[in-house]
mmCIF file of C-alpha atoms in Angstrom:
data_model
loop_
_atom_site.group_PDB
_atom_site.id
_atom_site.type_symbol
_atom_site.label_atom_id
_atom_site.label_comp_id
_atom_site.label_asym_id
_atom_site.label_seq_id
_atom_site.Cartn_x
_atom_site.Cartn_y
_atom_site.Cartn_z
ATOM 1 C CA UNK A 1 -1.713 1.931 11.996
ATOM 2 C CA UNK A 2 1.299 2.146 9.410
ATOM 3 C CA UNK A 3 4.342 0.469 9.704
ATOM 4 C CA UNK A 4 7.065 3.107 10.674
ATOM 5 C CA UNK A 5 10.991 2.745 9.710
ATOM 6 C CA UNK A 6 12.720 0.958 12.767
ATOM 7 C CA UNK A 7 15.627 2.681 14.236
ATOM 8 C CA UNK A 8 18.445 0.348 13.581
ATOM 9 C CA UNK A 9 17.252 -0.539 9.740
ATOM 10 C CA UNK A 10 18.642 2.298 8.133
ATOM 11 C CA UNK A 11 17.734 3.175 4.590
ATOM 12 C CA UNK A 12 16.263 -0.035 3.083
ATOM 13 C CA UNK A 13 14.065 -1.248 0.254
ATOM 14 C CA UNK A 14 11.137 -2.500 2.541
ATOM 15 C CA UNK A 15 10.448 1.138 3.668
ATOM 16 C CA UNK A 16 11.071 2.431 0.294
ATOM 17 C CA UNK A 17 9.378 0.363 -2.239
ATOM 18 C CA UNK A 18 7.348 -2.475 -0.501
ATOM 19 C CA UNK A 19 3.388 -2.151 -0.559
ATOM 20 C CA UNK A 20 2.302 -0.878 2.826
ATOM 21 C CA UNK A 21 0.362 -4.029 3.587
ATOM 22 C CA UNK A 22 3.660 -6.140 3.176
ATOM 23 C CA UNK A 23 5.837 -3.954 5.385
ATOM 24 C CA UNK A 24 4.953 -5.428 8.824
ATOM 25 C CA UNK A 25 5.471 -9.047 7.337
ATOM 26 C CA UNK A 26 8.736 -8.102 5.815
ATOM 27 C CA UNK A 27 9.781 -6.533 8.894
ATOM 28 C CA UNK A 28 8.799 -9.451 11.142
ATOM 29 C CA UNK A 29 11.142 -11.259 8.934
ATOM 30 C CA UNK A 30 13.958 -8.733 9.169
ATOM 31 C CA UNK A 31 14.017 -8.409 5.518
ATOM 32 C CA UNK A 32 14.614 -4.630 6.023
ATOM 33 C CA UNK A 33 17.843 -5.633 7.739
ATOM 34 C CA UNK A 34 19.681 -8.071 5.400
ATOM 35 C CA UNK A 35 22.648 -8.098 7.288
ATOM 36 C CA UNK A 36 21.590 -10.873 9.498
ATOM 37 C CA UNK A 37 20.640 -13.011 6.424
ATOM 38 C CA UNK A 38 24.439 -12.654 5.208
ATOM 39 C CA UNK A 39 25.635 -13.744 8.592
ATOM 40 C CA UNK A 40 23.890 -16.700 8.676
ATOM 41 C CA UNK A 41 24.395 -17.761 4.998
ATOM 42 C CA UNK A 42 28.090 -17.068 4.876
ATOM 43 C CA UNK A 43 29.098 -20.078 7.260
ATOM 44 C CA UNK A 44 27.155 -22.257 4.921
ATOM 45 C CA UNK A 45 28.683 -21.062 1.748
ATOM 46 C CA UNK A 46 32.242 -21.089 3.664
ATOM 47 C CA UNK A 47 31.372 -24.950 4.345
ATOM 48 C CA UNK A 48 30.626 -25.717 0.721
ATOM 49 C CA UNK A 49 33.571 -23.927 -0.385
ATOM 50 C CA UNK A 50 35.854 -25.719 2.257
ATOM 51 C CA UNK A 51 34.560 -28.992 1.132
ATOM 52 C CA UNK A 52 34.965 -28.389 -2.618
ATOM 53 C CA UNK A 53 38.595 -26.979 -1.640
ATOM 54 C CA UNK A 54 39.587 -29.999 0.254
ATOM 55 C CA UNK A 55 38.688 -32.182 -2.592
ATOM 56 C CA UNK A 56 39.947 -30.065 -5.372
ATOM 57 C CA UNK A 57 36.659 -29.833 -6.929
ATOM 58 C CA UNK A 58 35.324 -27.307 -9.239
ATOM 59 C CA UNK A 59 31.677 -26.606 -8.605
ATOM 60 C CA UNK A 60 29.171 -28.765 -10.578
ATOM 61 C CA UNK A 61 25.500 -28.147 -11.151
ATOM 62 C CA UNK A 62 24.654 -29.706 -8.006
ATOM 63 C CA UNK A 63 27.323 -27.461 -6.164
ATOM 64 C CA UNK A 64 25.703 -24.512 -7.664
ATOM 65 C CA UNK A 65 22.165 -25.549 -6.486
ATOM 66 C CA UNK A 66 23.735 -25.790 -2.946
ATOM 67 C CA UNK A 67 24.880 -22.042 -3.159
ATOM 68 C CA UNK A 68 21.304 -21.159 -4.381
ATOM 69 C CA UNK A 69 19.425 -23.467 -1.972
ATOM 70 C CA UNK A 70 21.415 -22.294 0.968
ATOM 71 C CA UNK A 71 20.670 -18.636 0.076
ATOM 72 C CA UNK A 72 16.896 -19.164 -0.048
ATOM 73 C CA UNK A 73 16.951 -21.222 3.124
ATOM 74 C CA UNK A 74 19.091 -18.630 5.041
ATOM 75 C CA UNK A 75 16.404 -15.932 3.935
ATOM 76 C CA UNK A 76 13.307 -18.186 5.244
ATOM 77 C CA UNK A 77 14.935 -19.598 8.355
ATOM 78 C CA UNK A 78 16.357 -16.389 9.473
ATOM 79 C CA UNK A 79 12.864 -14.931 8.726
ATOM 80 C CA UNK A 80 11.386 -17.686 10.854
ATOM 81 C CA UNK A 81 13.906 -17.456 13.694
ATOM 82 C CA UNK A 82 13.363 -13.702 14.032
ATOM 83 C CA UNK A 83 9.387 -14.000 14.258
ATOM 84 C CA UNK A 84 9.995 -16.831 16.795
ATOM 85 C CA UNK A 85 12.263 -14.482 18.605
ATOM 86 C CA UNK A 86 9.937 -11.519 18.453
ATOM 87 C CA UNK A 87 7.130 -13.794 19.737
ATOM 88 C CA UNK A 88 9.153 -14.744 22.939
ATOM 89 C CA UNK A 89 10.358 -11.409 23.659
ATOM 90 C CA UNK A 90 7.459 -9.469 22.650
ATOM 91 C CA UNK A 91 7.115 -8.046 26.271
ATOM 92 C CA UNK A 92 10.773 -7.077 26.550
ATOM 93 C CA UNK A 93 10.587 -5.437 22.968
ATOM 94 C CA UNK A 94 7.954 -3.300 23.982
ATOM 95 C CA UNK A 95 10.081 -1.695 26.685
ATOM 96 C CA UNK A 96 13.147 -1.221 24.626
ATOM 97 C CA UNK A 97 13.361 2.075 22.520
ATOM 98 C CA UNK A 98 15.148 0.156 19.405
ATOM 99 C CA UNK A 99 12.561 -2.605 19.462
ATOM 100 C CA UNK A 100 9.243 -1.102 20.577
ATOM 101 C CA UNK A 101 8.063 -0.497 17.053
ATOM 102 C CA UNK A 102 8.603 -3.930 15.695
ATOM 103 C CA UNK A 103 5.318 -5.483 14.241
ATOM 104 C CA UNK A 104 4.234 -7.599 17.187
ATOM 105 C CA UNK A 105 4.878 -4.931 20.143
ATOM 106 C CA UNK A 106 3.499 -2.332 18.038
ATOM 107 C CA UNK A 107 0.278 -4.271 17.374
ATOM 108 C CA UNK A 108 0.618 -4.605 13.498
ATOM 109 C CA UNK A 109 0.652 -8.439 13.598
ATOM 110 C CA UNK A 110 -0.971 -10.741 16.037
ATOM 111 C CA UNK A 111 1.033 -13.590 17.796
ATOM 112 C CA UNK A 112 -1.067 -16.079 16.150
ATOM 113 C CA UNK A 113 -0.236 -14.395 12.671
ATOM 114 C CA UNK A 114 3.389 -14.604 13.489
ATOM 115 C CA UNK A 115 3.115 -18.248 14.485
ATOM 116 C CA UNK A 116 1.825 -18.846 10.906
ATOM 117 C CA UNK A 117 4.617 -16.823 9.434
ATOM 118 C CA UNK A 118 6.984 -19.190 11.395
ATOM 119 C CA UNK A 119 5.294 -22.169 10.257
ATOM 120 C CA UNK A 120 5.138 -21.258 6.593
ATOM 121 C CA UNK A 121 8.826 -20.046 6.342
ATOM 122 C CA UNK A 122 9.657 -23.586 7.956
ATOM 123 C CA UNK A 123 7.830 -25.556 5.737
ATOM 124 C CA UNK A 124 9.152 -23.985 2.660
ATOM 125 C CA UNK A 125 12.647 -24.453 4.088
ATOM 126 C CA UNK A 126 11.934 -28.189 4.897
ATOM 127 C CA UNK A 127 11.348 -28.805 1.252
ATOM 128 C CA UNK A 128 14.875 -27.318 0.240
ATOM 129 C CA UNK A 129 16.462 -29.143 3.190
ATOM 130 C CA UNK A 130 15.169 -32.487 1.757
ATOM 131 C CA UNK A 131 17.224 -31.935 -1.382
ATOM 132 C CA UNK A 132 20.302 -32.418 0.814
ATOM 133 C CA UNK A 133 22.248 -35.514 1.565
ATOM 134 C CA UNK A 134 21.127 -37.420 4.407
ATOM 135 C CA UNK A 135 23.896 -36.243 6.911
ATOM 136 C CA UNK A 136 23.077 -32.608 5.908
ATOM 137 C CA UNK A 137 19.198 -33.254 6.585
ATOM 138 C CA UNK A 138 19.940 -34.796 10.034
ATOM 139 C CA UNK A 139 22.298 -31.708 10.875
ATOM 140 C CA UNK A 140 19.375 -29.400 9.769
ATOM 141 C CA UNK A 141 16.970 -31.127 12.116
ATOM 142 C CA UNK A 142 19.245 -31.055 14.876
ATOM 143 C CA UNK A 143 19.650 -27.227 14.181
ATOM 144 C CA UNK A 144 16.002 -26.828 15.460
ATOM 145 C CA UNK A 145 16.819 -27.103 19.047
ATOM 146 C CA UNK A 146 19.428 -24.492 18.866
ATOM 147 C CA UNK A 147 17.033 -22.059 17.218
ATOM 148 C CA UNK A 148 14.322 -22.748 19.602
ATOM 149 C CA UNK A 149 16.312 -22.244 22.530
ATOM 150 C CA UNK A 150 18.096 -19.176 21.789
ATOM 151 C CA UNK A 151 15.589 -16.510 22.625
ATOM 152 C CA UNK A 152 15.587 -17.899 26.361
ATOM 153 C CA UNK A 153 19.608 -17.678 26.747
ATOM 154 C CA UNK A 154 19.549 -14.057 27.588
ATOM 155 C CA UNK A 155 17.500 -14.723 30.531
ATOM 156 C CA UNK A 156 19.716 -17.354 32.105
ATOM 157 C CA UNK A 157 23.292 -16.598 30.859
ATOM 158 C CA UNK A 158 25.424 -13.546 30.468
ATOM 159 C CA UNK A 159 26.700 -15.225 27.106
ATOM 160 C CA UNK A 160 23.574 -15.568 24.700
ATOM 161 C CA UNK A 161 25.805 -14.242 21.802
ATOM 162 C CA UNK A 162 27.719 -17.670 22.353
ATOM 163 C CA UNK A 163 24.504 -19.459 21.673
ATOM 164 C CA UNK A 164 23.854 -17.333 18.921
ATOM 165 C CA UNK A 165 27.201 -18.522 17.544
ATOM 166 C CA UNK A 166 26.233 -22.105 17.945
ATOM 167 C CA UNK A 167 23.161 -21.420 15.976
ATOM 168 C CA UNK A 168 24.089 -19.174 13.299
ATOM 169 C CA UNK A 169 27.282 -21.224 12.369
ATOM 170 C CA UNK A 170 25.368 -24.475 12.186
ATOM 171 C CA UNK A 171 25.236 -24.007 8.440
ATOM 172 C CA UNK A 172 29.076 -24.421 8.111
ATOM 173 C CA UNK A 173 28.463 -28.174 9.145
ATOM 174 C CA UNK A 174 25.600 -28.540 6.845
ATOM 175 C CA UNK A 175 27.186 -26.835 3.965
ATOM 176 C CA UNK A 176 30.402 -29.085 4.366
ATOM 177 C CA UNK A 177 28.249 -32.301 4.584
ATOM 178 C CA UNK A 178 26.096 -31.300 1.692
ATOM 179 C CA UNK A 179 29.209 -30.650 -0.807
ATOM 180 C CA UNK A 180 31.179 -33.633 0.610
ATOM 181 C CA UNK A 181 31.141 -36.480 -1.896
ATOM 182 C CA UNK A 182 27.947 -38.315 -1.248
ATOM 183 C CA UNK A 183 29.941 -41.647 -0.672
ATOM 184 C CA UNK A 184 31.880 -40.330 2.058
ATOM 185 C CA UNK A 185 28.677 -38.419 3.625
ATOM 186 C CA UNK A 186 27.126 -41.824 3.736
ATOM 187 C CA UNK A 187 30.495 -43.787 5.178
ATOM 188 C CA UNK A 188 30.736 -45.576 1.808
ATOM 189 C CA UNK A 189 34.365 -44.475 0.612
ATOM 190 C CA UNK A 190 36.011 -46.219 -2.173
ATOM 191 C CA UNK A 191 39.827 -46.465 -1.988
ATOM 192 C CA UNK A 192 40.520 -43.875 -4.724
ATOM 193 C CA UNK A 193 38.949 -41.537 -2.520
ATOM 194 C CA UNK A 194 40.389 -42.765 0.799
ATOM 195 C CA UNK A 195 43.744 -41.195 -0.306
ATOM 196 C CA UNK A 196 42.284 -37.714 -0.561
ATOM 197 C CA UNK A 197 41.726 -37.479 3.154
ATOM 198 C CA UNK A 198 44.212 -35.721 5.325
ATOM 199 C CA UNK A 199 44.733 -36.761 9.080
ATOM 200 C CA UNK A 200 45.484 -33.559 11.238
ATOM 201 C CA UNK A 201 45.674 -32.992 14.727
ATOM 202 C CA UNK A 202 43.588 -35.856 16.221
ATOM 203 C CA UNK A 203 43.512 -39.493 15.268
ATOM 204 C CA UNK A 204 40.165 -41.436 15.439
ATOM 205 C CA UNK A 205 39.394 -43.806 18.127
ATOM 206 C CA UNK A 206 41.404 -47.062 17.754
ATOM 207 C CA UNK A 207 38.210 -49.407 17.348
ATOM 208 C CA UNK A 208 36.763 -47.286 14.792
ATOM 209 C CA UNK A 209 36.322 -49.048 11.151
ATOM 210 C CA UNK A 210 38.297 -47.831 8.093
ATOM 211 C CA UNK A 211 35.266 -45.746 6.751
ATOM 212 C CA UNK A 212 34.454 -44.145 9.922
ATOM 213 C CA UNK A 213 38.087 -42.986 10.581
ATOM 214 C CA UNK A 214 38.143 -41.634 7.031
ATOM 215 C CA UNK A 215 35.192 -39.420 7.722
ATOM 216 C CA UNK A 216 36.411 -38.395 11.218
ATOM 217 C CA UNK A 217 39.695 -37.177 9.232
ATOM 218 C CA UNK A 218 37.516 -35.697 6.736
ATOM 219 C CA UNK A 219 35.263 -33.468 8.972
ATOM 220 C CA UNK A 220 38.012 -32.050 10.962
ATOM 221 C CA UNK A 221 38.393 -28.826 8.645
ATOM 222 C CA UNK A 222 34.343 -28.521 8.929
ATOM 223 C CA UNK A 223 34.392 -28.811 12.942
ATOM 224 C CA UNK A 224 37.364 -26.301 13.018
ATOM 225 C CA UNK A 225 35.434 -23.926 10.701
ATOM 226 C CA UNK A 226 32.261 -24.067 12.883
ATOM 227 C CA UNK A 227 34.163 -23.370 16.060
ATOM 228 C CA UNK A 228 35.888 -20.499 14.484
ATOM 229 C CA UNK A 229 32.440 -19.078 13.365
ATOM 230 C CA UNK A 230 31.132 -19.455 16.759
ATOM 231 C CA UNK A 231 33.761 -17.353 18.189
ATOM 232 C CA UNK A 232 33.538 -14.619 15.251
ATOM 233 C CA UNK A 233 29.629 -14.409 16.074
ATOM 234 C CA UNK A 234 30.396 -14.063 19.754
ATOM 235 C CA UNK A 235 32.829 -11.000 18.936
ATOM 236 C CA UNK A 236 30.316 -9.337 16.273
ATOM 237 C CA UNK A 237 27.339 -9.780 18.276
ATOM 238 C CA UNK A 238 28.887 -8.421 21.394
ATOM 239 C CA UNK A 239 29.613 -5.304 19.157
ATOM 240 C CA UNK A 240 25.862 -5.136 18.470
ATOM 241 C CA UNK A 241 24.775 -5.629 21.968
ATOM 242 C CA UNK A 242 26.491 -2.344 22.660
ATOM 243 C CA UNK A 243 23.440 -0.498 21.081
ATOM 244 C CA UNK A 244 21.204 -1.905 23.704
ATOM 245 C CA UNK A 245 23.479 -2.060 26.793
ATOM 246 C CA UNK A 246 21.700 0.606 28.652
ATOM 247 C CA UNK A 247 18.089 -0.607 28.014
ATOM 248 C CA UNK A 248 19.197 -4.099 28.749
ATOM 249 C CA UNK A 249 20.422 -3.267 32.073
ATOM 250 C CA UNK A 250 17.316 -1.587 33.033
ATOM 251 C CA UNK A 251 15.065 -4.423 32.120
ATOM 252 C CA UNK A 252 17.530 -7.056 33.469
ATOM 253 C CA UNK A 253 18.363 -8.780 29.948
ATOM 254 C CA UNK A 254 21.817 -10.401 30.018
ATOM 255 C CA UNK A 255 24.407 -9.958 27.249
ATOM 256 C CA UNK A 256 28.257 -10.311 26.720
ATOM 257 C CA UNK A 257 28.460 -6.570 26.233
ATOM 258 C CA UNK A 258 27.085 -5.992 29.782
ATOM 259 C CA UNK A 259 29.284 -8.851 31.076
ATOM 260 C CA UNK A 260 32.349 -7.494 29.709
ATOM 261 C CA UNK A 261 31.562 -3.952 30.650
ATOM 262 C CA UNK A 262 34.937 -1.796 30.087
ATOM 263 C CA UNK A 263 36.754 -4.754 28.961
ATOM 264 C CA UNK A 264 34.619 -5.030 25.806
ATOM 265 C CA UNK A 265 37.549 -4.129 23.528
ATOM 266 C CA UNK A 266 39.931 -6.413 24.761
ATOM 267 C CA UNK A 267 37.176 -9.403 24.857
ATOM 268 C CA UNK A 268 36.117 -8.739 21.377
ATOM 269 C CA UNK A 269 39.769 -9.130 20.424
ATOM 270 C CA UNK A 270 40.044 -12.257 21.953
ATOM 271 C CA UNK A 271 37.000 -13.698 20.550
ATOM 272 C CA UNK A 272 38.331 -12.437 16.877
ATOM 273 C CA UNK A 273 41.563 -13.885 17.585
ATOM 274 C CA UNK A 274 40.398 -17.255 18.373
ATOM 275 C CA UNK A 275 38.077 -17.270 15.509
ATOM 276 C CA UNK A 276 41.362 -16.515 13.212
ATOM 277 C CA UNK A 277 43.286 -19.229 14.589
ATOM 278 C CA UNK A 278 40.518 -22.025 14.116
ATOM 279 C CA UNK A 279 39.949 -20.547 10.528
ATOM 280 C CA UNK A 280 43.524 -20.986 10.009
ATOM 281 C CA UNK A 281 43.557 -24.496 11.305
ATOM 282 C CA UNK A 282 40.507 -25.532 9.185
ATOM 283 C CA UNK A 283 42.498 -24.531 6.003
ATOM 284 C CA UNK A 284 45.631 -26.003 7.143
ATOM 285 C CA UNK A 285 43.752 -29.294 8.024
ATOM 286 C CA UNK A 286 42.018 -28.993 4.485
ATOM 287 C CA UNK A 287 45.545 -28.726 2.837
ATOM 288 C CA UNK A 288 44.906 -25.522 1.225
ATOM 289 C CA UNK A 289 47.364 -23.575 -0.875
ATOM 290 C CA UNK A 290 49.354 -20.613 -0.369
ATOM 291 C CA UNK A 291 46.496 -18.085 -1.626
ATOM 292 C CA UNK A 292 44.387 -19.084 1.141
ATOM 293 C CA UNK A 293 46.882 -17.551 3.610
ATOM 294 C CA UNK A 294 46.716 -14.172 1.617
ATOM 295 C CA UNK A 295 43.072 -14.358 2.101
ATOM 296 C CA UNK A 296 43.388 -14.969 5.662
ATOM 297 C CA UNK A 297 45.735 -12.184 6.389
ATOM 298 C CA UNK A 298 42.995 -9.734 4.866
ATOM 299 C CA UNK A 299 40.554 -11.479 7.108
ATOM 300 C CA UNK A 300 42.721 -10.775 10.061
ATOM 301 C CA UNK A 301 43.041 -7.222 9.005
ATOM 302 C CA UNK A 302 39.427 -6.725 8.751
ATOM 303 C CA UNK A 303 38.927 -8.167 12.266
ATOM 304 C CA UNK A 304 41.656 -6.152 13.629
ATOM 305 C CA UNK A 305 40.344 -2.827 12.247
ATOM 306 C CA UNK A 306 36.933 -3.481 14.109
ATOM 307 C CA UNK A 307 38.718 -3.780 17.148
ATOM 308 C CA UNK A 308 40.926 -0.767 16.786
ATOM 309 C CA UNK A 309 37.833 1.453 15.918
ATOM 310 C CA UNK A 310 35.363 -0.169 18.442
ATOM 311 C CA UNK A 311 33.987 2.548 21.113
ATOM 312 C CA UNK A 312 31.664 0.880 23.808
ATOM 313 C CA UNK A 313 29.905 4.290 24.121
ATOM 314 C CA UNK A 314 29.031 4.833 20.294
ATOM 315 C CA UNK A 315 26.162 2.724 19.577
ATOM 316 C CA UNK A 316 25.917 4.168 15.809
ATOM 317 C CA UNK A 317 29.581 3.247 15.273
ATOM 318 C CA UNK A 318 28.944 -0.492 16.875
ATOM 319 C CA UNK A 319 26.163 -0.877 14.291
ATOM 320 C CA UNK A 320 28.388 0.019 11.437
ATOM 321 C CA UNK A 321 31.026 -2.334 12.756
ATOM 322 C CA UNK A 322 28.682 -5.126 13.270
ATOM 323 C CA UNK A 323 27.385 -4.586 9.710
ATOM 324 C CA UNK A 324 30.873 -4.750 8.372
ATOM 325 C CA UNK A 325 31.093 -8.473 9.278
ATOM 326 C CA UNK A 326 29.342 -9.275 5.888
ATOM 327 C CA UNK A 327 32.590 -8.091 4.241
ATOM 328 C CA UNK A 328 34.563 -10.235 6.863
ATOM 329 C CA UNK A 329 32.573 -13.275 5.978
ATOM 330 C CA UNK A 330 33.012 -12.663 2.114
ATOM 331 C CA UNK A 331 36.783 -12.364 2.584
ATOM 332 C CA UNK A 332 36.924 -15.842 4.440
ATOM 333 C CA UNK A 333 34.991 -17.303 1.910
ATOM 334 C CA UNK A 334 37.113 -16.039 -0.825
ATOM 335 C CA UNK A 335 40.087 -17.470 1.199
ATOM 336 C CA UNK A 336 38.818 -20.810 0.812
ATOM 337 C CA UNK A 337 38.183 -20.384 -3.080
ATOM 338 C CA UNK A 338 41.878 -18.937 -3.566
ATOM 339 C CA UNK A 339 43.191 -21.836 -1.218
ATOM 340 C CA UNK A 340 41.857 -24.286 -3.813
ATOM 341 C CA UNK A 341 42.588 -22.402 -6.756
ATOM 342 C CA UNK A 342 46.342 -22.000 -5.652
ATOM 343 C CA UNK A 343 46.740 -25.632 -4.991
ATOM 344 C CA UNK A 344 45.430 -26.581 -8.362
ATOM 345 C CA UNK A 345 47.788 -24.224 -10.159
ATOM 346 C CA UNK A 346 50.919 -25.997 -8.174
ATOM 347 C CA UNK A 347 49.411 -29.152 -9.232
ATOM 348 C CA UNK A 348 49.348 -28.134 -12.862
#
């Protein structure tokens, strides 16, 4: 049996150029649909950029490795996560038209083979993870619980898209922790670094030590970025779920698109609006310059355009709007980079 093009993959390099024997494996890891790689990777790059901007640092060789390493890791971990999801959902996938031709339900790859694929991708990702600071390593290990629980969320909650947000944006925390000066990540803060931290809306507990207090303040932008990303994902994955709303209702799978029903457009507008506010607070708490706000305005315009165009009855349009979030993520990434650049220019 040959590997047929999947309904939501569109024109892609796997179907056009990959050897026939590799196609099922590449499709198991969703390499025929790279949008998921971008949506997993961009929060990590944003976290790196935000940390560098907060410290007014130009990227060094290690920071450049972070961008490359996070890129490779995102490809592998997204592949492992998709394969695990397909193992868990193989019975559901066989009953949904959009997913019935995936390699496992189509009989192209066995469950044992899929598990070997998950383990292989995870081990390579682990080697990359071990090049990061200790805080980032601990965060990476902690993300495994989120990844493992995600496939089961659609069975127990109307909001599995929110859990996906918690999972997909974890890289924002990891990226920030990786690019933060290593002394700060280890709670060892010399006096000349301490002045670079800016308190924002919260104060640390009164009994905290000096170093813990400074790290508390340092990580506020990262937490705000992470939470903003969660709502961003909740919005765009609700849009994505519109494609399956009828099949999901038939087989009893829950989703935010089904829960919101006719209110899906205002719901997505609220999710994107919260995401925008939290991204703004992340930039503000990091002390970014005026160019950040120009980039943020473009990010807001992109999200608003999605909401205006959204039609809950048009699955093809929903897929296009969902995919456009790659550009939205790049705009926010550029906003953080511009914010640092603008502040540096002001200081000259």
